[in-house]
mmCIF file of C-alpha atoms in Angstrom:
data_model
loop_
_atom_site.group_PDB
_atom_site.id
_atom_site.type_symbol
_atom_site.label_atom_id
_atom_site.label_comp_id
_atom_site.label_asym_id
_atom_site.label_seq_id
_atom_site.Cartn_x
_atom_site.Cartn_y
_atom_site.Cartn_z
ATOM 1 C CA UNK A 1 0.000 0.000 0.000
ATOM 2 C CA UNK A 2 2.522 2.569 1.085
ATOM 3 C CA UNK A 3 4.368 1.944 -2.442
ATOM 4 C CA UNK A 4 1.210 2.660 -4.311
ATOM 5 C CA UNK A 5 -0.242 5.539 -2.220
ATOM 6 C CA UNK A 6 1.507 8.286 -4.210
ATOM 7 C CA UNK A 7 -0.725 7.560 -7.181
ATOM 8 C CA UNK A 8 -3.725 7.066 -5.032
ATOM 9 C CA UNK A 9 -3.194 10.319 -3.255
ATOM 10 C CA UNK A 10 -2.932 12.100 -6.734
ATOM 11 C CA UNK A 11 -6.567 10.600 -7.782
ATOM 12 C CA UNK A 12 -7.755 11.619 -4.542
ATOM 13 C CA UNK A 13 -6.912 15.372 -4.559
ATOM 14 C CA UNK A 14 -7.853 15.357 -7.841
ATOM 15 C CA UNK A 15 -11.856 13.912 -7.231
ATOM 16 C CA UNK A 16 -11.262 10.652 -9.457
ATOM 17 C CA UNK A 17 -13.454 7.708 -7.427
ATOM 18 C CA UNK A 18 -10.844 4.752 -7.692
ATOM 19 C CA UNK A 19 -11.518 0.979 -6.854
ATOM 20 C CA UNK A 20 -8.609 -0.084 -4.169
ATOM 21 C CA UNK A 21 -8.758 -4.125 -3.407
ATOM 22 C CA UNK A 22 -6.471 -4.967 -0.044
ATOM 23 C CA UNK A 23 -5.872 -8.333 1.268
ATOM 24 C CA UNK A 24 -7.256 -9.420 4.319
ATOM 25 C CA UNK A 25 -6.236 -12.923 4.642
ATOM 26 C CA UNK A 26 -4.319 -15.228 3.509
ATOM 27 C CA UNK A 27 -3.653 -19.104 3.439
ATOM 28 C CA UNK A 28 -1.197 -21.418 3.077
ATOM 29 C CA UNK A 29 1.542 -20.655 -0.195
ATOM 30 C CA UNK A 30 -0.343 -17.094 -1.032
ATOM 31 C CA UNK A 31 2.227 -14.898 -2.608
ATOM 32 C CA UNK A 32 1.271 -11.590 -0.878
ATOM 33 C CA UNK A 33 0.508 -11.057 2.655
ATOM 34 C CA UNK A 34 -2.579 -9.000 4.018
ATOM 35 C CA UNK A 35 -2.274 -4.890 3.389
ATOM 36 C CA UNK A 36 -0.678 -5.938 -0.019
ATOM 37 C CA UNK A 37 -3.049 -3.663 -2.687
ATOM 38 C CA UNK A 38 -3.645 -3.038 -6.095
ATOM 39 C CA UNK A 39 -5.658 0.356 -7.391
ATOM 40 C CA UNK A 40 -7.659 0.883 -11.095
ATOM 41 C CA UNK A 41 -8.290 4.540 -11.140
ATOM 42 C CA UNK A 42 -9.159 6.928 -14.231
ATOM 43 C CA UNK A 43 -8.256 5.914 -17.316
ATOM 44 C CA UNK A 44 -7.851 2.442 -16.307
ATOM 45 C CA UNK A 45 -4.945 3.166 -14.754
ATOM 46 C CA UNK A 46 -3.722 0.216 -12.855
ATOM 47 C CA UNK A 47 -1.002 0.684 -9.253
ATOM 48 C CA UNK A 48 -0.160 -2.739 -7.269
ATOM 49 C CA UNK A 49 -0.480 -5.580 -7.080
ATOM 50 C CA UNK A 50 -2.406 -8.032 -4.957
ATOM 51 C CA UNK A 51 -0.897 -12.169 -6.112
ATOM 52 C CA UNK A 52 2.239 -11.028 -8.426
ATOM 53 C CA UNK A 53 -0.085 -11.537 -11.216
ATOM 54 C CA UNK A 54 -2.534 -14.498 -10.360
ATOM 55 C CA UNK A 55 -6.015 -12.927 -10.237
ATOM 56 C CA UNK A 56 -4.892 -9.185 -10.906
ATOM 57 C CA UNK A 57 -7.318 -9.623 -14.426
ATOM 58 C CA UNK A 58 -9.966 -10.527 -12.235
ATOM 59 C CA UNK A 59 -9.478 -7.690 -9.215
ATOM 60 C CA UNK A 60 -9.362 -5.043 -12.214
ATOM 61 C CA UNK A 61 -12.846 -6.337 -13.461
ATOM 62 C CA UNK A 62 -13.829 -5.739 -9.944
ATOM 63 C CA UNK A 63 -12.623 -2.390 -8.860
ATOM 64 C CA UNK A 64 -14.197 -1.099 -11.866
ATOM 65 C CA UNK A 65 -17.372 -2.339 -10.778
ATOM 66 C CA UNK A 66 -17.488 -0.898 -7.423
ATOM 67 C CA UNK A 67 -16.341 2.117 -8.111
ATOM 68 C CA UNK A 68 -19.968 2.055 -10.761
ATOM 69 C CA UNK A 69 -21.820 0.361 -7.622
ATOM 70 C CA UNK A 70 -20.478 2.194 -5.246
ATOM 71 C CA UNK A 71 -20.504 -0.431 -2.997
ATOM 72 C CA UNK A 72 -17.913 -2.761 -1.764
ATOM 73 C CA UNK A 73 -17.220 -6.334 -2.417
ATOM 74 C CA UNK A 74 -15.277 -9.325 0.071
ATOM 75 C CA UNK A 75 -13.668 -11.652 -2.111
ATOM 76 C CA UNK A 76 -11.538 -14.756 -1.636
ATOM 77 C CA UNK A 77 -9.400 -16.331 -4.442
ATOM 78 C CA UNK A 78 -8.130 -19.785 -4.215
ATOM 79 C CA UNK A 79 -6.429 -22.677 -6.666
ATOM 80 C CA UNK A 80 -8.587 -24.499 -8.477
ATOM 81 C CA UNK A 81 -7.770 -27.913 -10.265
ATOM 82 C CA UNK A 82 -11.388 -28.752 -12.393
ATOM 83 C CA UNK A 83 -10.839 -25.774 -14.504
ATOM 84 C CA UNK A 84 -7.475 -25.232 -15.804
ATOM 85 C CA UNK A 85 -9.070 -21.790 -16.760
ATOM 86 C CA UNK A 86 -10.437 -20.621 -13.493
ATOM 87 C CA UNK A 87 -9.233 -17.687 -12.200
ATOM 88 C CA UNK A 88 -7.096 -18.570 -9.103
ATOM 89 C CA UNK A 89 -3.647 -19.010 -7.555
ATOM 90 C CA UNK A 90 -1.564 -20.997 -8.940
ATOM 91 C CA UNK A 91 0.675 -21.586 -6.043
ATOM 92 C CA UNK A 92 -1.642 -23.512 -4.067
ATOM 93 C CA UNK A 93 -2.951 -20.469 -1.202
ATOM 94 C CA UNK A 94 -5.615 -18.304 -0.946
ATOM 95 C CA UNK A 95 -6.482 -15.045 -0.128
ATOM 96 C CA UNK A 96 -9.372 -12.656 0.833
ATOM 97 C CA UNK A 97 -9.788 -9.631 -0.949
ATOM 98 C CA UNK A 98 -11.242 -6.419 0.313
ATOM 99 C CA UNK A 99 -12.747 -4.423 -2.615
ATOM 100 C CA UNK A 100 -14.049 -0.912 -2.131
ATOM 101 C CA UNK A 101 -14.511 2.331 -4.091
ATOM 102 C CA UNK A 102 -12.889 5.420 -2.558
ATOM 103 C CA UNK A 103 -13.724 8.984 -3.084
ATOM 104 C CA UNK A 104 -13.060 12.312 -1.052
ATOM 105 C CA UNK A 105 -17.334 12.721 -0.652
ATOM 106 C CA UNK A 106 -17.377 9.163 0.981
ATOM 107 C CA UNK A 107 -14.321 8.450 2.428
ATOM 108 C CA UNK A 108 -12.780 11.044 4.485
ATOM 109 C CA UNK A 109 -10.633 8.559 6.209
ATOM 110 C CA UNK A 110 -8.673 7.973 3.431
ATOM 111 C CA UNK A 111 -7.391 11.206 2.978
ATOM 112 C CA UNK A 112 -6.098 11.804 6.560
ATOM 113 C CA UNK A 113 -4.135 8.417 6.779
ATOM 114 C CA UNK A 114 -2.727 8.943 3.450
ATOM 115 C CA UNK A 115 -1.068 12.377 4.577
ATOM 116 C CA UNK A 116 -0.231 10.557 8.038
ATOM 117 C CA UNK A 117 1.853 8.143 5.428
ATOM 118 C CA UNK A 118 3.252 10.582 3.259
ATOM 119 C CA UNK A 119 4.746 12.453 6.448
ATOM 120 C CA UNK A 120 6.195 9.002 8.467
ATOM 121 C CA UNK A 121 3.414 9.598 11.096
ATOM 122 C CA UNK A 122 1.973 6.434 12.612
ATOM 123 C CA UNK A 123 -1.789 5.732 11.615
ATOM 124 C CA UNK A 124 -3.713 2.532 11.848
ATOM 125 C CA UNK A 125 -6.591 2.512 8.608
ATOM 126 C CA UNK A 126 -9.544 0.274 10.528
ATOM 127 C CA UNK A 127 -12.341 -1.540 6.916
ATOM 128 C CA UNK A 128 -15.286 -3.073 7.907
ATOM 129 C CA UNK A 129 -15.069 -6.201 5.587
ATOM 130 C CA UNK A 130 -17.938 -8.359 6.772
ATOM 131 C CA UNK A 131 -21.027 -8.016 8.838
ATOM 132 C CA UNK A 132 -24.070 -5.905 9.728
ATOM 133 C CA UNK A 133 -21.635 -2.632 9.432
ATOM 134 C CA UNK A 134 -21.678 -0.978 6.098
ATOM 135 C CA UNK A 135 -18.776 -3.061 3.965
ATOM 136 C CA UNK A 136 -16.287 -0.564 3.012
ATOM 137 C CA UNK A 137 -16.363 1.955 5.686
ATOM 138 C CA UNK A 138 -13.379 3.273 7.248
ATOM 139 C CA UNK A 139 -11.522 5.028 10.344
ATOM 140 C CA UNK A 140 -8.098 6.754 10.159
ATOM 141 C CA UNK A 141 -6.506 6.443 14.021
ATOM 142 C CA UNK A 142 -4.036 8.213 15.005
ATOM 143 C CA UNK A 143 -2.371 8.271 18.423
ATOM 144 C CA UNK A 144 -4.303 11.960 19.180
ATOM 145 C CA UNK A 145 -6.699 12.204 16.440
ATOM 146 C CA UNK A 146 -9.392 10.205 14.295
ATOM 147 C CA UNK A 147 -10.973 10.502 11.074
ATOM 148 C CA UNK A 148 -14.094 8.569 9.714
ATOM 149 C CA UNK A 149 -16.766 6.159 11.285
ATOM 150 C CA UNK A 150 -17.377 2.888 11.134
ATOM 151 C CA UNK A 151 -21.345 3.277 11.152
ATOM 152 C CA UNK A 152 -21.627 2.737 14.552
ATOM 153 C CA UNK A 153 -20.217 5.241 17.741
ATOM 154 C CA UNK A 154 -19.411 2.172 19.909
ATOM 155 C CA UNK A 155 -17.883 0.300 17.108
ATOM 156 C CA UNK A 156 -15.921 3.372 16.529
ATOM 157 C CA UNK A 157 -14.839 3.669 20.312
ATOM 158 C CA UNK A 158 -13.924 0.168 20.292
ATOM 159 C CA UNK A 159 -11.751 -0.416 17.111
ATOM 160 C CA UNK A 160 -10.303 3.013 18.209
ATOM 161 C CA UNK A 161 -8.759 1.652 21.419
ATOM 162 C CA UNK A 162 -7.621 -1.329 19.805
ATOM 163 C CA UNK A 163 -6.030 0.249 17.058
ATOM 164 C CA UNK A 164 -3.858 2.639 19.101
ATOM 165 C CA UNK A 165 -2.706 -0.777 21.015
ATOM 166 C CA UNK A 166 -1.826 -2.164 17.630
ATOM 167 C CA UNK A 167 0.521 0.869 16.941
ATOM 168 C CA UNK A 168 2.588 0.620 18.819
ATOM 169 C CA UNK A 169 3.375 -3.287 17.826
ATOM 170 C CA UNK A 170 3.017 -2.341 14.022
ATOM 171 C CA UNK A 171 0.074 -4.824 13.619
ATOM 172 C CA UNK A 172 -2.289 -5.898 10.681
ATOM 173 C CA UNK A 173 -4.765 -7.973 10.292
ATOM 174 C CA UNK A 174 -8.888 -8.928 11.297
ATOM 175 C CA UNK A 175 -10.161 -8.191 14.410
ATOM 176 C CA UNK A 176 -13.676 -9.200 15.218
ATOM 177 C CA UNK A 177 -16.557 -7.077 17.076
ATOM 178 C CA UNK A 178 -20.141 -6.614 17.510
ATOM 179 C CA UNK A 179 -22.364 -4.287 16.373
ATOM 180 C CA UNK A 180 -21.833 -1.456 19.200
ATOM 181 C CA UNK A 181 -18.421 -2.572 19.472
ATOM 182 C CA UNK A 182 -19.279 -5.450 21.830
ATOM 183 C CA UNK A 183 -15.520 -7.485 22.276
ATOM 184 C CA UNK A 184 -16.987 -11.237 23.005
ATOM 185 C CA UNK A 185 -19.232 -11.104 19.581
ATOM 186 C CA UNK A 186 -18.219 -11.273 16.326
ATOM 187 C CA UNK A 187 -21.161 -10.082 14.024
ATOM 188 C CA UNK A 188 -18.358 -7.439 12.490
ATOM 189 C CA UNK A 189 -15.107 -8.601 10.920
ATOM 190 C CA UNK A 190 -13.058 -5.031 10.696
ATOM 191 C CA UNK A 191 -9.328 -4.961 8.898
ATOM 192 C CA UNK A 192 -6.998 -3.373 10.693
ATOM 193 C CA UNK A 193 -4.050 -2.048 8.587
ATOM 194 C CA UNK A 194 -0.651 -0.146 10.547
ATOM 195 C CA UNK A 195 1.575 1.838 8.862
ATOM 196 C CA UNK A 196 4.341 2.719 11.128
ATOM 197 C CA UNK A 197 7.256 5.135 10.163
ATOM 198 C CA UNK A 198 9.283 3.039 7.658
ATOM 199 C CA UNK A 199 12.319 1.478 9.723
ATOM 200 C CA UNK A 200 15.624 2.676 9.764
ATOM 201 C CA UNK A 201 18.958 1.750 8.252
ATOM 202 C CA UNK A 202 22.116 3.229 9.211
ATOM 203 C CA UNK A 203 25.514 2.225 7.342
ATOM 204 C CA UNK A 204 28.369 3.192 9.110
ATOM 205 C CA UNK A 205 31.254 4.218 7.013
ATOM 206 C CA UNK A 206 31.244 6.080 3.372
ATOM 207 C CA UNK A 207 32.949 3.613 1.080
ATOM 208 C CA UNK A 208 32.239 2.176 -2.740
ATOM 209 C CA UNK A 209 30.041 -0.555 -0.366
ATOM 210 C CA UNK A 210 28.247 1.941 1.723
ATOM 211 C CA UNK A 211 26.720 3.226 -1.669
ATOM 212 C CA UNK A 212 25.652 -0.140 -2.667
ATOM 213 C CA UNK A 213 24.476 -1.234 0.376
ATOM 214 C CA UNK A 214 22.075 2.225 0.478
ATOM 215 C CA UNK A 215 20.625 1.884 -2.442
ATOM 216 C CA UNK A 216 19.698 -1.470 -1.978
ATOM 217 C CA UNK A 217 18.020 -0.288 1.290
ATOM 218 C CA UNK A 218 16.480 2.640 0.196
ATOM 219 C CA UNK A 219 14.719 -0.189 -2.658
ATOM 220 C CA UNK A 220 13.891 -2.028 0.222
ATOM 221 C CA UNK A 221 11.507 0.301 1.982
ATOM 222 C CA UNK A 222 14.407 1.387 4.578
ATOM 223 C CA UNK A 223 14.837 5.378 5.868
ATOM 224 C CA UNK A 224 18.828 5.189 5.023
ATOM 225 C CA UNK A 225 21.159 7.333 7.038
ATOM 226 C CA UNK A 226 25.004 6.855 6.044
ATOM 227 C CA UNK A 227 27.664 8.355 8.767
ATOM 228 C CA UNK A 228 31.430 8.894 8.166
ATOM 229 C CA UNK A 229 34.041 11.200 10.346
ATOM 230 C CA UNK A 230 36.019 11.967 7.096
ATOM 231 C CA UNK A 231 33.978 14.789 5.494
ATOM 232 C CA UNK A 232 35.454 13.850 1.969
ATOM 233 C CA UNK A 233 34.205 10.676 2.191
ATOM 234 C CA UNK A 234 30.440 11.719 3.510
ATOM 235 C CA UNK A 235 30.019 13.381 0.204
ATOM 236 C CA UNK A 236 25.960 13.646 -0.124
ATOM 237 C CA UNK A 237 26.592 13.199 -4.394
ATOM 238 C CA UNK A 238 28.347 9.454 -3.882
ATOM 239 C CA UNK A 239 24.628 8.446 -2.393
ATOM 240 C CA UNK A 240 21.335 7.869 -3.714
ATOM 241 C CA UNK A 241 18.418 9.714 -3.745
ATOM 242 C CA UNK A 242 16.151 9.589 -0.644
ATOM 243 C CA UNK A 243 19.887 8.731 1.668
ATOM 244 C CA UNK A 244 20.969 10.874 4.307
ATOM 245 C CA UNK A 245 24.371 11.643 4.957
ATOM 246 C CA UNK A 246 26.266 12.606 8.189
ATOM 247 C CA UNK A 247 29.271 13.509 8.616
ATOM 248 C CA UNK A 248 30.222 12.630 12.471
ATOM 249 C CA UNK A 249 31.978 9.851 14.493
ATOM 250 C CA UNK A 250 30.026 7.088 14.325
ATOM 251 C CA UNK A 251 29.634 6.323 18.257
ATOM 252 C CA UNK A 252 28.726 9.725 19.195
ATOM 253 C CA UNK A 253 26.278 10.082 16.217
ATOM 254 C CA UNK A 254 24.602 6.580 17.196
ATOM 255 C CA UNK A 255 24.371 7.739 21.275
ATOM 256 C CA UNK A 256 22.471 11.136 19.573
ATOM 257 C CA UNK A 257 19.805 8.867 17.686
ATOM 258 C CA UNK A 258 17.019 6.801 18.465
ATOM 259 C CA UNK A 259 17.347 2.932 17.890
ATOM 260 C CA UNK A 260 14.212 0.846 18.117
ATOM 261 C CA UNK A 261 13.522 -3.236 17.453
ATOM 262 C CA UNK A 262 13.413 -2.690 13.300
ATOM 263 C CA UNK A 263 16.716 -0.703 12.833
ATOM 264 C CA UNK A 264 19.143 -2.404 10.717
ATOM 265 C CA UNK A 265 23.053 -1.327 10.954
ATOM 266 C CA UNK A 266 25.785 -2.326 8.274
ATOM 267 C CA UNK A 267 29.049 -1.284 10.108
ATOM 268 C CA UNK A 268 31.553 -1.161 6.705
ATOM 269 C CA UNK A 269 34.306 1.114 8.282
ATOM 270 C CA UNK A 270 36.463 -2.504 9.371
ATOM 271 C CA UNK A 271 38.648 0.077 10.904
ATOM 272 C CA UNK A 272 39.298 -0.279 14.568
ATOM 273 C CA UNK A 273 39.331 3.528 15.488
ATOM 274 C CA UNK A 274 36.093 3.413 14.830
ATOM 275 C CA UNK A 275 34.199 0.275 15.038
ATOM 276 C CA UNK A 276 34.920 -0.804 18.310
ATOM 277 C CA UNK A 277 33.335 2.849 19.898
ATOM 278 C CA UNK A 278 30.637 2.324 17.661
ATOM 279 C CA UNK A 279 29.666 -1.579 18.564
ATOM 280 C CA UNK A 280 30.516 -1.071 22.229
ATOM 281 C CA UNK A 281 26.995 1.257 21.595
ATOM 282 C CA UNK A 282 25.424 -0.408 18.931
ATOM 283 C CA UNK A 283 25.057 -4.330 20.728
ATOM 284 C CA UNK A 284 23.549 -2.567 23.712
ATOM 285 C CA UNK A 285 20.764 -0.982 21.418
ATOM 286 C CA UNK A 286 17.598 -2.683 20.894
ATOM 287 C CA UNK A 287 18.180 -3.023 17.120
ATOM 288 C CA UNK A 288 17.440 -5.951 14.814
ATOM 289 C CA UNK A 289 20.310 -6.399 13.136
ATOM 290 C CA UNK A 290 24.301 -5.523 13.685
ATOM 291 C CA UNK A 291 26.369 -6.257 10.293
ATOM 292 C CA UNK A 292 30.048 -5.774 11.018
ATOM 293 C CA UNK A 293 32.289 -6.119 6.998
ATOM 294 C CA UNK A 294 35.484 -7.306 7.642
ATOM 295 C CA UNK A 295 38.015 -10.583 7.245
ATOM 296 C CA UNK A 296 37.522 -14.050 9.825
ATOM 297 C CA UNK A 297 40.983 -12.579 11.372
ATOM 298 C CA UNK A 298 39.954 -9.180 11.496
ATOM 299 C CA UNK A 299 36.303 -10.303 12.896
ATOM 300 C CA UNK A 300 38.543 -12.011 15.737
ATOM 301 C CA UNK A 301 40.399 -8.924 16.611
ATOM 302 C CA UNK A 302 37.142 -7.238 17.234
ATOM 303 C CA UNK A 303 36.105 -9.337 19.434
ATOM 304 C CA UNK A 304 39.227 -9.416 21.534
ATOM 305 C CA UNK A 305 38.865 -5.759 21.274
ATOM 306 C CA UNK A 306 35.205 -5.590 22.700
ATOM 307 C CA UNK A 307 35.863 -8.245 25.637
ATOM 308 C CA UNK A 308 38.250 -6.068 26.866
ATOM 309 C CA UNK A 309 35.758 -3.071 26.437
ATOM 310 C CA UNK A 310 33.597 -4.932 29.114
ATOM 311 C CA UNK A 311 31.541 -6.479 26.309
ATOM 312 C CA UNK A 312 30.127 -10.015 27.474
ATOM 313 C CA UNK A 313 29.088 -13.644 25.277
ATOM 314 C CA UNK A 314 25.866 -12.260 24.608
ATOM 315 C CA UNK A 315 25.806 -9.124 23.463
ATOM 316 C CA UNK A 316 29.005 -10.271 20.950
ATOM 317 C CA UNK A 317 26.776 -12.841 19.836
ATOM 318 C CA UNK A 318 24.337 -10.693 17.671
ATOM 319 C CA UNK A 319 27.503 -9.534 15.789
ATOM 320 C CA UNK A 320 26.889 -10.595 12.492
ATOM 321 C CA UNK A 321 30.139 -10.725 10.860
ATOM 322 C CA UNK A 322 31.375 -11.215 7.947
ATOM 323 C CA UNK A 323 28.516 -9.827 7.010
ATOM 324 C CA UNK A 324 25.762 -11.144 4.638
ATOM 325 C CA UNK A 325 24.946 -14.228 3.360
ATOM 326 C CA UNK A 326 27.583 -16.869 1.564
ATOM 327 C CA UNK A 327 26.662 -15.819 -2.208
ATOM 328 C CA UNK A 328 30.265 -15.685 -3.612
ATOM 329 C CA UNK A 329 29.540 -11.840 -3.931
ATOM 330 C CA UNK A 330 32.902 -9.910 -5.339
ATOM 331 C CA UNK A 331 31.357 -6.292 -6.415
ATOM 332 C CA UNK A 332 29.949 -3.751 -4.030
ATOM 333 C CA UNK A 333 26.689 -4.191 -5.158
ATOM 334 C CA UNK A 334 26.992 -7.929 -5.158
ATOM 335 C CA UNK A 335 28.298 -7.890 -1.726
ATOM 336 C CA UNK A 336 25.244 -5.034 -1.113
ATOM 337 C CA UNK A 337 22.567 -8.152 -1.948
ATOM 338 C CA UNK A 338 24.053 -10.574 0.457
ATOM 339 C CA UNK A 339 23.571 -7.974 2.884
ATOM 340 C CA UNK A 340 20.399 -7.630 1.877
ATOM 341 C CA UNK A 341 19.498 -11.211 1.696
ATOM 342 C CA UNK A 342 20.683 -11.755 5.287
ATOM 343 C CA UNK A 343 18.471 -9.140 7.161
ATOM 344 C CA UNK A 344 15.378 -10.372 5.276
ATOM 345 C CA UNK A 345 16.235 -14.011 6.524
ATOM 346 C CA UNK A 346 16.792 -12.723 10.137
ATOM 347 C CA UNK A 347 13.770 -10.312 9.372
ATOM 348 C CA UNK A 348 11.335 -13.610 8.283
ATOM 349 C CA UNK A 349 13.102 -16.740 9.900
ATOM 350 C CA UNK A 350 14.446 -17.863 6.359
ATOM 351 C CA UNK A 351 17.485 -19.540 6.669
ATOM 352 C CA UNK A 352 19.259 -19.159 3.554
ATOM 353 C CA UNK A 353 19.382 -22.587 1.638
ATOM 354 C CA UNK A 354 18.106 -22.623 -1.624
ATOM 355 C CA UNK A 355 14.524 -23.124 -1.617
ATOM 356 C CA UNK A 356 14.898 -26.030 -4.193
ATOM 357 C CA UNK A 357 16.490 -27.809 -1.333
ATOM 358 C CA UNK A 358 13.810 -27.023 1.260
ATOM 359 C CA UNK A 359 10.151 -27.991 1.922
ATOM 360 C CA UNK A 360 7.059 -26.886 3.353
ATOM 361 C CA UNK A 361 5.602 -23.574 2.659
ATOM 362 C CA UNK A 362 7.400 -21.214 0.939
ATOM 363 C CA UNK A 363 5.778 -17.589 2.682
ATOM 364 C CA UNK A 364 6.697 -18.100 6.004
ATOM 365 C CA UNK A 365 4.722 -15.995 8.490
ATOM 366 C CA UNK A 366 6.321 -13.772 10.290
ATOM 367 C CA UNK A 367 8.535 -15.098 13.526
ATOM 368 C CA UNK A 368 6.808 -13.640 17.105
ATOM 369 C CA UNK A 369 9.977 -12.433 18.113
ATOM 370 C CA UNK A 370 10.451 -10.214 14.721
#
């Protein structure tokens, strides 16, 4: 959704109604998870995607017809083996499908949580998808404010509560309520959908990887900061678009900024001077993931270096280094996707190995410590 909402915000200011189909649920091998979307707006324009292709024929037959309806449609997509034809997935899953015509006279909701998005501010987006509640209708909640109604006051109250709860924990997915919000009935299926500030990345030393590596997490959804004591190297034109650059010593600039369970950080520097400052910091942080780039020798060094900094066994032990994944990688940016490929294994509980050599589902959901 948050890839797609550019071109949804665009239709919006503009008055264009536009169908928007979310998933809700999923099951077993589905190929996107729920708050994936896909958007037909004027002109047939087509944004998203909601199966990498499976039934997106069949979603753009329906958007088009709510948006003439005006009213909103639940439906669920599945494989099918008696008609080669059929629309369906062919991997095997399934998945529900939220379908619902937005426009700025009906859906005021829309257009708060979309500027909440555009500006990294938290908001939870709370769909009715099933029940006596009118299908389709929708509540913006943010932690102070909220925007839209459900149909119902007490629904409101309750999914409002709930959703501020889910915030904080970056949440999606059904709850279940009943018609005045009652919590032990289940008459009303709503979707709840969090978008929390896109998580951090910070790279740790401007060199020919640091670019690479930046890019690649910029592509990957990540707010990229890259931070270097040697101002010639910090140079703002060796980085992508949409990349910060700092120019400070790496410990003091980490102390300075706020660290939270979904920060990733690549340490590239492999310089002593500065790494061993800058981990004695960083493996106290709550972050996800600590990349260190250097040699086995050099990685052993380190740690020497850190157990005499008063470091113990565990904190060392989320040191991930070398860093990335075994891929034979040689160039910056090859090395940049076994980076890459590592913190989305930590991120999803993969574990690596070819998937050829694996079994059992493919999408794995995601782990309850992640």
């Amino acid at each position: 959704m948050r890839e797609i909402l550019p071109a949804l915000s665009r239709w919006y200011a503009a008055g264009q109604p536009f169908g928007l189909a979310t998933v809700v649920a999923v099951s077993r091998s589905a190929p996107r998870g729920p708050g994936a979307a896909m958007a037909v707006g004027p002109d047939d324009e087509v944004v998203g995607s909601v199966s990498g292709g499976c039934v997106e024929g069949a979603v753009f037959e329906l958007a088009k017809e709510v948006v003439e309806t005006g009213r909103a449609q639940l439906r669920t997509f599945g494989y099918s083996d008696e008609d080669a034809f059929a629309v369906g997935l062919t991997c095997g899953g399934e998945i529900t499908l939220l379908v619902r015509p937005v426009t700025p006279a009906h859906d005021a909701a829309f257009g708060e949580a979309a500027a909440s998005v555009a500006a990294h501010r938290p908001v939870v987006v709370a769909t009715v998808t099933d029940g006596p509640a009118p299908r389709g209708a929708a509540l913006a909640v943010r932690p102070d404010t909220v925007s839209g109604s459900l149909g119902a006051s007490g629904l409101d109250a309750a999914v409002t509560a709930d959703a501020r709860g889910e915030l904080a924990q970056g949440a999606t997915g059904l709850r279940h309520y009943g018609p005045d919000g009652e919590r032990r009935e289940d008459d009303v299926t709503v979707f709840l959908q969090s978008f929390a500030p896109p998580p951090r990345m910070l790279v740790f030393g401007a060199i020919d990887f640091a670019a690479a590596v930046a890019r690649i997490g910029v592509f990957l959804g990540y707010r990229v900061t890259v931070c270097d004591a040697r101002p010639v190297f910090a140079d703002p034109r060796r980085f992508p678009d949409g990349a910060e650059v700092v120019v400070d010593w790496p410990h003091r600039y980490l102390r300075a900024t706020e660290i939270d369970g979904r920060t990733v950080m690549c340490v590239l520097t492999h310089d002593p001077k500065f790494d061993v400052p800058l981990l004695e910091v960083a493996l106290r942080t709550p972050a996800a993931y600590i990349g260190v780039m250097g040699s086995r020798r050099t990685h052993e060094d380190r740690l020497a270096r850190l157990r005499e900094a008063g470091l113990d066994g565990t904190e060392l032990a989320r040191l991930r280094s070398p860093i990335g994944l075994d891929l034979g990688a040689r160039t910056p940016e090859e090395v940049a996707v076994s980076i890459a490929a590592e913190i989305v294994a930590l991120r999803w509980g993969g574990t690596g190995s070819p998937l050829a050599e694996t079994s059992g589902a493919i999408h794995r959901p995601r782990p309850a410590t992640g």
